[in-house]
PDB file of C-alpha atoms in Angstrom:
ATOM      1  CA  UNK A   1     110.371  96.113  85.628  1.00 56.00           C
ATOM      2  CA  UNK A   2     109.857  95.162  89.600  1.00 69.00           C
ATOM      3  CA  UNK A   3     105.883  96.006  90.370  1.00 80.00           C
ATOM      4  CA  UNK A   4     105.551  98.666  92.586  1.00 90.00           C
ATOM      5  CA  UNK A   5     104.484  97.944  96.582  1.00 94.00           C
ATOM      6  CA  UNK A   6     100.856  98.175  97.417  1.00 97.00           C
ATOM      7  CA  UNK A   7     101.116  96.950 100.458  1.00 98.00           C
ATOM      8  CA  UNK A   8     104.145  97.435 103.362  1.00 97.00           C
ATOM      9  CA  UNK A   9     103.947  97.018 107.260  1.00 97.00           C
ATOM     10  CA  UNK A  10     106.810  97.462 108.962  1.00 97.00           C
ATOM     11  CA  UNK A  11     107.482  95.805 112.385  1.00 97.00           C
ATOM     12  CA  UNK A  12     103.974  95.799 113.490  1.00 97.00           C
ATOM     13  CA  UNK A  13     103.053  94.579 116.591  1.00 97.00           C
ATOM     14  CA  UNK A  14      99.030  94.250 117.877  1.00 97.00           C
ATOM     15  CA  UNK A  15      98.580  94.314 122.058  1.00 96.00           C
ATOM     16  CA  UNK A  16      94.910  93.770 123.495  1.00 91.00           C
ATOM     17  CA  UNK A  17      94.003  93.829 127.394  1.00 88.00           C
ATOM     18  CA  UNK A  18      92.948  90.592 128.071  1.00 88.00           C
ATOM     19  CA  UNK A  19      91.121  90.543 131.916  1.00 87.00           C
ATOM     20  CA  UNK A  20      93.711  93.833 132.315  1.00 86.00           C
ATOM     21  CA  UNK A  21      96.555  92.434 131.129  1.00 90.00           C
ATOM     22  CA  UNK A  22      98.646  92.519 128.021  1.00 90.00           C
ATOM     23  CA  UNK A  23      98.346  89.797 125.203  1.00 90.00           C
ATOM     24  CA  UNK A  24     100.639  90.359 122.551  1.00 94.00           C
ATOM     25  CA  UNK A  25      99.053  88.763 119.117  1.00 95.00           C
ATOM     26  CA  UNK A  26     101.376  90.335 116.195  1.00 97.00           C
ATOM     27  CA  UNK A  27     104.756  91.004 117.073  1.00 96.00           C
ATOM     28  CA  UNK A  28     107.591  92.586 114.705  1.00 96.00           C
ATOM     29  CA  UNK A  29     105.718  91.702 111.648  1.00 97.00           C
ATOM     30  CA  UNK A  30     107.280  92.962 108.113  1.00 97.00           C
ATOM     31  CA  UNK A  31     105.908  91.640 104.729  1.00 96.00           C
ATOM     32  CA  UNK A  32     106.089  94.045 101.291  1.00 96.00           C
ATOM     33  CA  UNK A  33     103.425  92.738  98.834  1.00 97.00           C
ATOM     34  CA  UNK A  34     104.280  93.931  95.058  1.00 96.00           C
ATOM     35  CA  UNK A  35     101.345  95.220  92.726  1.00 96.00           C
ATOM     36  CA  UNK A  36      99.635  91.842  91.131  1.00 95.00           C
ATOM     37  CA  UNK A  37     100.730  89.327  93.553  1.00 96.00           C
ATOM     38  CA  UNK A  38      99.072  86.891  95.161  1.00 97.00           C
ATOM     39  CA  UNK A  39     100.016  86.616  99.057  1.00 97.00           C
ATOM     40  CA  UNK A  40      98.702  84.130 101.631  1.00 97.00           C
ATOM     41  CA  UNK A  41      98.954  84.661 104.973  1.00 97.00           C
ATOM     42  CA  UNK A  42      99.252  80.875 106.606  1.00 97.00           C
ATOM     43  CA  UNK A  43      99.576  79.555 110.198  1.00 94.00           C
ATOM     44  CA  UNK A  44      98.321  77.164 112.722  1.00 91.00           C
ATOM     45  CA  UNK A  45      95.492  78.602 114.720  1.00 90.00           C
ATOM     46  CA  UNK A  46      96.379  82.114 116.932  1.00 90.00           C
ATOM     47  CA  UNK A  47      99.253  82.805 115.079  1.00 94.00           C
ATOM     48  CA  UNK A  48      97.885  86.375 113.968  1.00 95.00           C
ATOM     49  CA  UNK A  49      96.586  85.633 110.409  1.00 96.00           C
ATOM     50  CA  UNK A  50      92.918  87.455 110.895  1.00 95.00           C
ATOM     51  CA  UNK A  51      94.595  90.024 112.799  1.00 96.00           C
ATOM     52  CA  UNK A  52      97.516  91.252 110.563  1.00 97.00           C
ATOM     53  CA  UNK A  53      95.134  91.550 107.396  1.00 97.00           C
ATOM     54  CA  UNK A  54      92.590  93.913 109.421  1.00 96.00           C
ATOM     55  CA  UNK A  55      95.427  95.258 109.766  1.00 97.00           C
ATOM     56  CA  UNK A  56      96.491  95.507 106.608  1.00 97.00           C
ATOM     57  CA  UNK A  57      93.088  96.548 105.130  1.00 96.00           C
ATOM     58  CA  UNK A  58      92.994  99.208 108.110  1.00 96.00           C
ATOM     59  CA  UNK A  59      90.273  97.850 109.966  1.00 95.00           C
ATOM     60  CA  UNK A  60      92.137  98.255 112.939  1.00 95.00           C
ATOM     61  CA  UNK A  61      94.771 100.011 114.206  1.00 95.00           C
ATOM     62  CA  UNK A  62      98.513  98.834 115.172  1.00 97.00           C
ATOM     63  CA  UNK A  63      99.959  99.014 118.932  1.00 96.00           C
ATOM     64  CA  UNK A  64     103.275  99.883 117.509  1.00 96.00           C
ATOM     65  CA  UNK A  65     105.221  99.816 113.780  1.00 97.00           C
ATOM     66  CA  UNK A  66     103.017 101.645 110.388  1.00 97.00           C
ATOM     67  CA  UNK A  67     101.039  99.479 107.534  1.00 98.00           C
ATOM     68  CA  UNK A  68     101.491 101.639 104.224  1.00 98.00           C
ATOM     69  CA  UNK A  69      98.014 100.719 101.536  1.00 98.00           C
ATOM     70  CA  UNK A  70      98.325 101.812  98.103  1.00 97.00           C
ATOM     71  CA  UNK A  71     101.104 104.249  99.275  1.00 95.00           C
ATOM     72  CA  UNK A  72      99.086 105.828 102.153  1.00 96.00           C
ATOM     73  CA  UNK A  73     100.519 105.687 105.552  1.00 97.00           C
ATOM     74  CA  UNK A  74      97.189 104.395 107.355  1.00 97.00           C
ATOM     75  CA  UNK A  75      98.387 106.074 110.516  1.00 96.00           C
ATOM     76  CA  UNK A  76      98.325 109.609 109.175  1.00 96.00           C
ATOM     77  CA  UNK A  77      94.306 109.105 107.745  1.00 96.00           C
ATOM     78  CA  UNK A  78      91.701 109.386 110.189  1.00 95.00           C
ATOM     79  CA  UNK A  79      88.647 106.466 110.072  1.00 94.00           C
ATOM     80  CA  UNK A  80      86.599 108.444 107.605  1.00 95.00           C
ATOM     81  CA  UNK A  81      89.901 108.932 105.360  1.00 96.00           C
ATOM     82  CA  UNK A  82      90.337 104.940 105.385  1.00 96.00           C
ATOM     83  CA  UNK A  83      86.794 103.901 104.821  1.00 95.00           C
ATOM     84  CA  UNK A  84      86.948 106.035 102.135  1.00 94.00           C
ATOM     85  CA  UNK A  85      90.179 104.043 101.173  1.00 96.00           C
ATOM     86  CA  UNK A  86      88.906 100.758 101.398  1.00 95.00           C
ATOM     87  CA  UNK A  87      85.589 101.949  99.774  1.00 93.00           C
ATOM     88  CA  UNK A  88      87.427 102.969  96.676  1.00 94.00           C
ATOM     89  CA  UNK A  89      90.497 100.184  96.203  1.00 96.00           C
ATOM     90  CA  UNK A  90      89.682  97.378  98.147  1.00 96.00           C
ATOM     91  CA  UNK A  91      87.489  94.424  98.008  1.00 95.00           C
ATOM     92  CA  UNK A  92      86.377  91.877 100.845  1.00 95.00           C
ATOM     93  CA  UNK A  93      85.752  88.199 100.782  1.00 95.00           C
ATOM     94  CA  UNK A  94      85.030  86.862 104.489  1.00 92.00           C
ATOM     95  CA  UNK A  95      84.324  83.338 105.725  1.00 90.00           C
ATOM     96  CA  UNK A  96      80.845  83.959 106.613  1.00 90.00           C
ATOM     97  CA  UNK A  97      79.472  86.120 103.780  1.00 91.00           C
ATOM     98  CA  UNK A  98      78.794  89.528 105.306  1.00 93.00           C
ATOM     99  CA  UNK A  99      75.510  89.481 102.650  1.00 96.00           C
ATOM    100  CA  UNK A 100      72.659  91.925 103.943  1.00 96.00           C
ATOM    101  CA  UNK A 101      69.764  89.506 104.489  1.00 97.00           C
ATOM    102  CA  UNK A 102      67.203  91.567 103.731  1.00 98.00           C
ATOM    103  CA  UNK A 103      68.967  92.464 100.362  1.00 97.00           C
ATOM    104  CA  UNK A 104      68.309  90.823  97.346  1.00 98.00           C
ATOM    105  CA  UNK A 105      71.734  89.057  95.839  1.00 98.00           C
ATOM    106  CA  UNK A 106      71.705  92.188  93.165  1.00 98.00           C
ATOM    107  CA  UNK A 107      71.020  94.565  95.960  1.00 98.00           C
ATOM    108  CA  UNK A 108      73.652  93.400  98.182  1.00 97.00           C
ATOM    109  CA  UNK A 109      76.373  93.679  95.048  1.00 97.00           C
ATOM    110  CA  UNK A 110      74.879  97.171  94.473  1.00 97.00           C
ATOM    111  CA  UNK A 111      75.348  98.456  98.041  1.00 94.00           C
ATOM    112  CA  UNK A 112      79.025  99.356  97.426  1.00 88.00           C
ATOM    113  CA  UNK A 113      78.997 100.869  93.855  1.00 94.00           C
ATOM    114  CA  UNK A 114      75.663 102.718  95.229  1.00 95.00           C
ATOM    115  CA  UNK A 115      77.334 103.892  98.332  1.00 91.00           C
ATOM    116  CA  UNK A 116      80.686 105.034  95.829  1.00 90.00           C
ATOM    117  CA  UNK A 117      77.949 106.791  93.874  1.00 91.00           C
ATOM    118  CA  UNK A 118      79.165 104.858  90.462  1.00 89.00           C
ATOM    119  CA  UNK A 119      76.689 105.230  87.608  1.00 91.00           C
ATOM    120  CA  UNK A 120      74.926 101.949  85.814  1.00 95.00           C
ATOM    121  CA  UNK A 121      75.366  99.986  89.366  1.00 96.00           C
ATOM    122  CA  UNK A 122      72.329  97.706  88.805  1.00 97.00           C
ATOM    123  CA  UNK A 123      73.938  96.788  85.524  1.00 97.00           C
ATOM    124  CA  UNK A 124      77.452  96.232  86.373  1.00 97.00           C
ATOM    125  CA  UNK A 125      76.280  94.622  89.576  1.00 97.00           C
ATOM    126  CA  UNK A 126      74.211  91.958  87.171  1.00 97.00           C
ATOM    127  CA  UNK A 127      76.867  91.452  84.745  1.00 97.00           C
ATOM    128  CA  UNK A 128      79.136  90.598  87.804  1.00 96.00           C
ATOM    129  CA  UNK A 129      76.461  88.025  88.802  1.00 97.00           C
ATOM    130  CA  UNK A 130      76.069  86.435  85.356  1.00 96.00           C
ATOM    131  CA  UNK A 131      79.995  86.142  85.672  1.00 95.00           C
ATOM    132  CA  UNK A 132      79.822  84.255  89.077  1.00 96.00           C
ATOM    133  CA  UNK A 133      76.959  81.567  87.474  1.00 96.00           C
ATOM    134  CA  UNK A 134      74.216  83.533  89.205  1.00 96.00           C
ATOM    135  CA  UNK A 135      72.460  85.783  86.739  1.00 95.00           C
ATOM    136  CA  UNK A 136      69.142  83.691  87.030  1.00 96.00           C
ATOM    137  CA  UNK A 137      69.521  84.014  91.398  1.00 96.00           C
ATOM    138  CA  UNK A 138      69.825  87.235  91.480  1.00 96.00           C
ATOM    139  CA  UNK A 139      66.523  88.346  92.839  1.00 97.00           C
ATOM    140  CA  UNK A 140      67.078  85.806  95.774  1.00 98.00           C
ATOM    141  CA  UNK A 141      67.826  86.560  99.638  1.00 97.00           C
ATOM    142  CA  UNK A 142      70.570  85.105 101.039  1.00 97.00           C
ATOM    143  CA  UNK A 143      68.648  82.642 102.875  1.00 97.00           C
ATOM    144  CA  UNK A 144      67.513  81.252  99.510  1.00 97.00           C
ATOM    145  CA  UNK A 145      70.962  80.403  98.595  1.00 97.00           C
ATOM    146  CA  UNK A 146      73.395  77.754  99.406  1.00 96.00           C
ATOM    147  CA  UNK A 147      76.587  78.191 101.519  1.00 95.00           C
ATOM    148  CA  UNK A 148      78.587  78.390  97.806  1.00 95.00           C
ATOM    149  CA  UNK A 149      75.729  80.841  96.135  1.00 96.00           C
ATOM    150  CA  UNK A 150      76.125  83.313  98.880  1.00 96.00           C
ATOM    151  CA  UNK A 151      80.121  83.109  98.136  1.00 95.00           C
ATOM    152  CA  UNK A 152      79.936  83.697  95.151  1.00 96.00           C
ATOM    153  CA  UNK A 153      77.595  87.160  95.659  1.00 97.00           C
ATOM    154  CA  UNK A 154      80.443  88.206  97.907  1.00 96.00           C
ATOM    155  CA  UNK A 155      83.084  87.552  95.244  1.00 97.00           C
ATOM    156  CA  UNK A 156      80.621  89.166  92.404  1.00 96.00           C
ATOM    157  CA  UNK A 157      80.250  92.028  94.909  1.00 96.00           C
ATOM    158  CA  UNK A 158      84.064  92.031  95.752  1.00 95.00           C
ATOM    159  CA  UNK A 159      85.137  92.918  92.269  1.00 96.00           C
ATOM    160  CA  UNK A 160      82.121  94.676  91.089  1.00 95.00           C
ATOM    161  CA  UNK A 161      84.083  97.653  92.265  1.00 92.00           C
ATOM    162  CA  UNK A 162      87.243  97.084  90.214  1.00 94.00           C
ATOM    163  CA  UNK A 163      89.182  96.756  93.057  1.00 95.00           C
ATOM    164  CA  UNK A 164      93.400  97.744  93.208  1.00 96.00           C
ATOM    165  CA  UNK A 165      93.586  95.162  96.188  1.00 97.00           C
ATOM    166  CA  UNK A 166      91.467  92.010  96.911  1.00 97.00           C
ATOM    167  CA  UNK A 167      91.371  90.842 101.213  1.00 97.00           C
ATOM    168  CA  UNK A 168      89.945  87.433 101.746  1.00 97.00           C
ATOM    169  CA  UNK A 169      89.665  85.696 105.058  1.00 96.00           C
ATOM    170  CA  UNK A 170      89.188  81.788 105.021  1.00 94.00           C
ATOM    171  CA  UNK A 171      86.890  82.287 102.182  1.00 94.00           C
ATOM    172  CA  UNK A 172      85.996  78.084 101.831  1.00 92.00           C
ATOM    173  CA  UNK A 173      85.916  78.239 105.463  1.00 90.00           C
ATOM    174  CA  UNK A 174      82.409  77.765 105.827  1.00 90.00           C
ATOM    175  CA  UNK A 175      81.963  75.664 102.456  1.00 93.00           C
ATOM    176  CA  UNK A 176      82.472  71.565 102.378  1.00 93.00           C
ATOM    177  CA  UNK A 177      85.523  70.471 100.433  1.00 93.00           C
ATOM    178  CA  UNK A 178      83.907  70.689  96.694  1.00 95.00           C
ATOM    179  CA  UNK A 179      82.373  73.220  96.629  1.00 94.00           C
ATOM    180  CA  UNK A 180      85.688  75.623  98.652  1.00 94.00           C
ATOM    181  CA  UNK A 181      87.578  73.706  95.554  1.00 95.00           C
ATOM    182  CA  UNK A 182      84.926  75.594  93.075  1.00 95.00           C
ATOM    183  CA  UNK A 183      85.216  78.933  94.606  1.00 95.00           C
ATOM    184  CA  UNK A 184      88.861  79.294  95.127  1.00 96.00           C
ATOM    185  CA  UNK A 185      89.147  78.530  90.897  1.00 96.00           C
ATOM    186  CA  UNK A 186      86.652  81.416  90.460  1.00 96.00           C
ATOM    187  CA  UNK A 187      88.434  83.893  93.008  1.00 96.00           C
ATOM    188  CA  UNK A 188      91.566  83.186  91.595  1.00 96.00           C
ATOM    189  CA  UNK A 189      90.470  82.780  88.344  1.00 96.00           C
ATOM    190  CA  UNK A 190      88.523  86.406  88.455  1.00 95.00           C
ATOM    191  CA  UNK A 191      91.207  88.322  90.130  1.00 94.00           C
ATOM    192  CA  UNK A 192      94.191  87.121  87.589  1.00 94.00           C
ATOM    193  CA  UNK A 193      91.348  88.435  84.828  1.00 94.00           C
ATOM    194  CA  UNK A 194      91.372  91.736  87.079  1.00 94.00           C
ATOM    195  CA  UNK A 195      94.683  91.623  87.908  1.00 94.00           C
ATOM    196  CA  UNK A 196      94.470  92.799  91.398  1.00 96.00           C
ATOM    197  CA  UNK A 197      96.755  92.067  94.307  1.00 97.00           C
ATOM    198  CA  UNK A 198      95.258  89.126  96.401  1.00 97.00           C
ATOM    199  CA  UNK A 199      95.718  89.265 100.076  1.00 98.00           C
ATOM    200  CA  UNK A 200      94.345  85.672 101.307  1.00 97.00           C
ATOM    201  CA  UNK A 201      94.358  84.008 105.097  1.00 97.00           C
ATOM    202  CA  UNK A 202      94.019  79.988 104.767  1.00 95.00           C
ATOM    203  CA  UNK A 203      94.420  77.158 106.569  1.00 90.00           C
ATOM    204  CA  UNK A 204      94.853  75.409 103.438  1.00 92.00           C
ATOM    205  CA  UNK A 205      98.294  74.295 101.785  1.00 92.00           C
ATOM    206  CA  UNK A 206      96.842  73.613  98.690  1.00 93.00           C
ATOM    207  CA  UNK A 207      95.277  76.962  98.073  1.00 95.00           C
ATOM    208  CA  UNK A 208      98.261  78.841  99.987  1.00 95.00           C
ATOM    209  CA  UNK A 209     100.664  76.998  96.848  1.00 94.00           C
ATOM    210  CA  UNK A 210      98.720  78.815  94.891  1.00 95.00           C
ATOM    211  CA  UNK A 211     100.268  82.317  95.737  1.00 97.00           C
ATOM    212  CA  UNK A 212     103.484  83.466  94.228  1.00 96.00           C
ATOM    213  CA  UNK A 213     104.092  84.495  97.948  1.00 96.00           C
ATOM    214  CA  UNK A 214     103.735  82.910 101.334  1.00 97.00           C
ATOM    215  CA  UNK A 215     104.104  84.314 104.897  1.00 97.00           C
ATOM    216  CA  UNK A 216     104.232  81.845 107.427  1.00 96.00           C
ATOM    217  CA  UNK A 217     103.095  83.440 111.026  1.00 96.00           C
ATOM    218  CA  UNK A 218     103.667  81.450 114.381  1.00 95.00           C
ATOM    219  CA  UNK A 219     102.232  82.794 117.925  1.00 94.00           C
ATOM    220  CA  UNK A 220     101.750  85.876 116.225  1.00 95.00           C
ATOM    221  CA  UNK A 221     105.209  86.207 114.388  1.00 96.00           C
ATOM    222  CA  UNK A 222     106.779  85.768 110.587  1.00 96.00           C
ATOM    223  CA  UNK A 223     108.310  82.559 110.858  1.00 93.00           C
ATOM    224  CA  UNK A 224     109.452  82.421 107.338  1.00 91.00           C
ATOM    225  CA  UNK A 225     108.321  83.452 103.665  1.00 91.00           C
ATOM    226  CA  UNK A 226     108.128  81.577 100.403  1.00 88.00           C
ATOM    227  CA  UNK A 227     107.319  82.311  97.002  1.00 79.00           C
TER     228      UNK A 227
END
């Protein structure tokens, strides 16, 4: 039986003012992701990739065409109706962290379930740390942990919430080779164990190979796809 979509934007195009003129950087994208799947979106530098998954995770708004999340037309929600929707379904793992410094690394995978109002979040939060190798950090700042610690509180923190879909944004961008090479086994490793749908920007062939789909972007258009 074909998975159903969680994820559909259809000919979306992304316009900013630039010293008051136009600069186009999405243009007639399309891409359907199916429940489950892992997607990466891949692409020299500029060619959209950051901007088409805030797109997609409705941190931002399209010029012109409609992203659909989890069957909810983003256009028709207003900003409270798709925080809400990201607070619920979606996780985030970004290039640089996003911890709260002055959180501990349990606080900071608390905030979310707090802020959902889920019951037991200092023990769920925990476990998810002891799953990520970190149960004995977890009273730490984030400036007490490495580049790859702090990584792995946002990935403990990203699924903590037992997220539908996953977003992750160059998430061994800020790591050196071996230790990116550790994470990206965890994240996938967690979210097959979860089985949530992946949404991934890299710059990285090997870990885009990795996806059962691929969507190639160039100066801000789909060039091609591959799965």
């Amino acid at each position: 039986m074909t998975e159903p979509l969680v994820l559909k934007t259809d000919r979306v195009a992304k316009t900013f003012a630039v010293d008051g003129r136009p600069l186009t950087v999405l243009d007639d994208v399309s891409l359907a992701v199916r429940a489950g799947a892992t997607c990466a979106l891949v692409g020299p530098s500029g060619s959209g990739k950051t901007t088409l998954l805030g797109l997609c995770a409705g941190l931002d708004a399209p010029s012109r065409g409609s992203v659909h999340l989890l069957g909810q037309d983003l256009a028709q929600l207003d900003e409270e109706g798709r925080a809400r929707l990201r607070l619920e379904h979606t996780g985030f793992v970004f290039q640089s962290f996003h911890l709260v410094p002055t959180l501990t690394a349990l606080e900071n995978v608390m905030l979310t379930l707090e802020l959902r109002g889920q019951p037991g979040a200092r023990d769920v939060a925990a476990g998810w740390l002891d799953r990520v190798g970190l149960g004995e950090r977890m009273h730490h700042h984030p400036a007490r942990l490495s580049g790859g610690e702090q990584q792995r509180v946002a990935i403990a923190r990203s699924f903590a919430g037992a997220p539908r879909v996953l977003f992750a944004d160059e998430p061994t961008g800020n790591l050196d080779a071996a230790t990116g090479g550790r994470i990206i086994d965890l994240l996938f490793g967690l979210n097959e164990q979860a089985g949530a749908t992946l949404v991934l920007v890299t710059h990285d062939p090997e870990i885009a190979r990795r996806c059962s789909l691929q969507v190639r972007l160039r100066a801000g258009r789909v060039e091609g796809f591959s799965s």
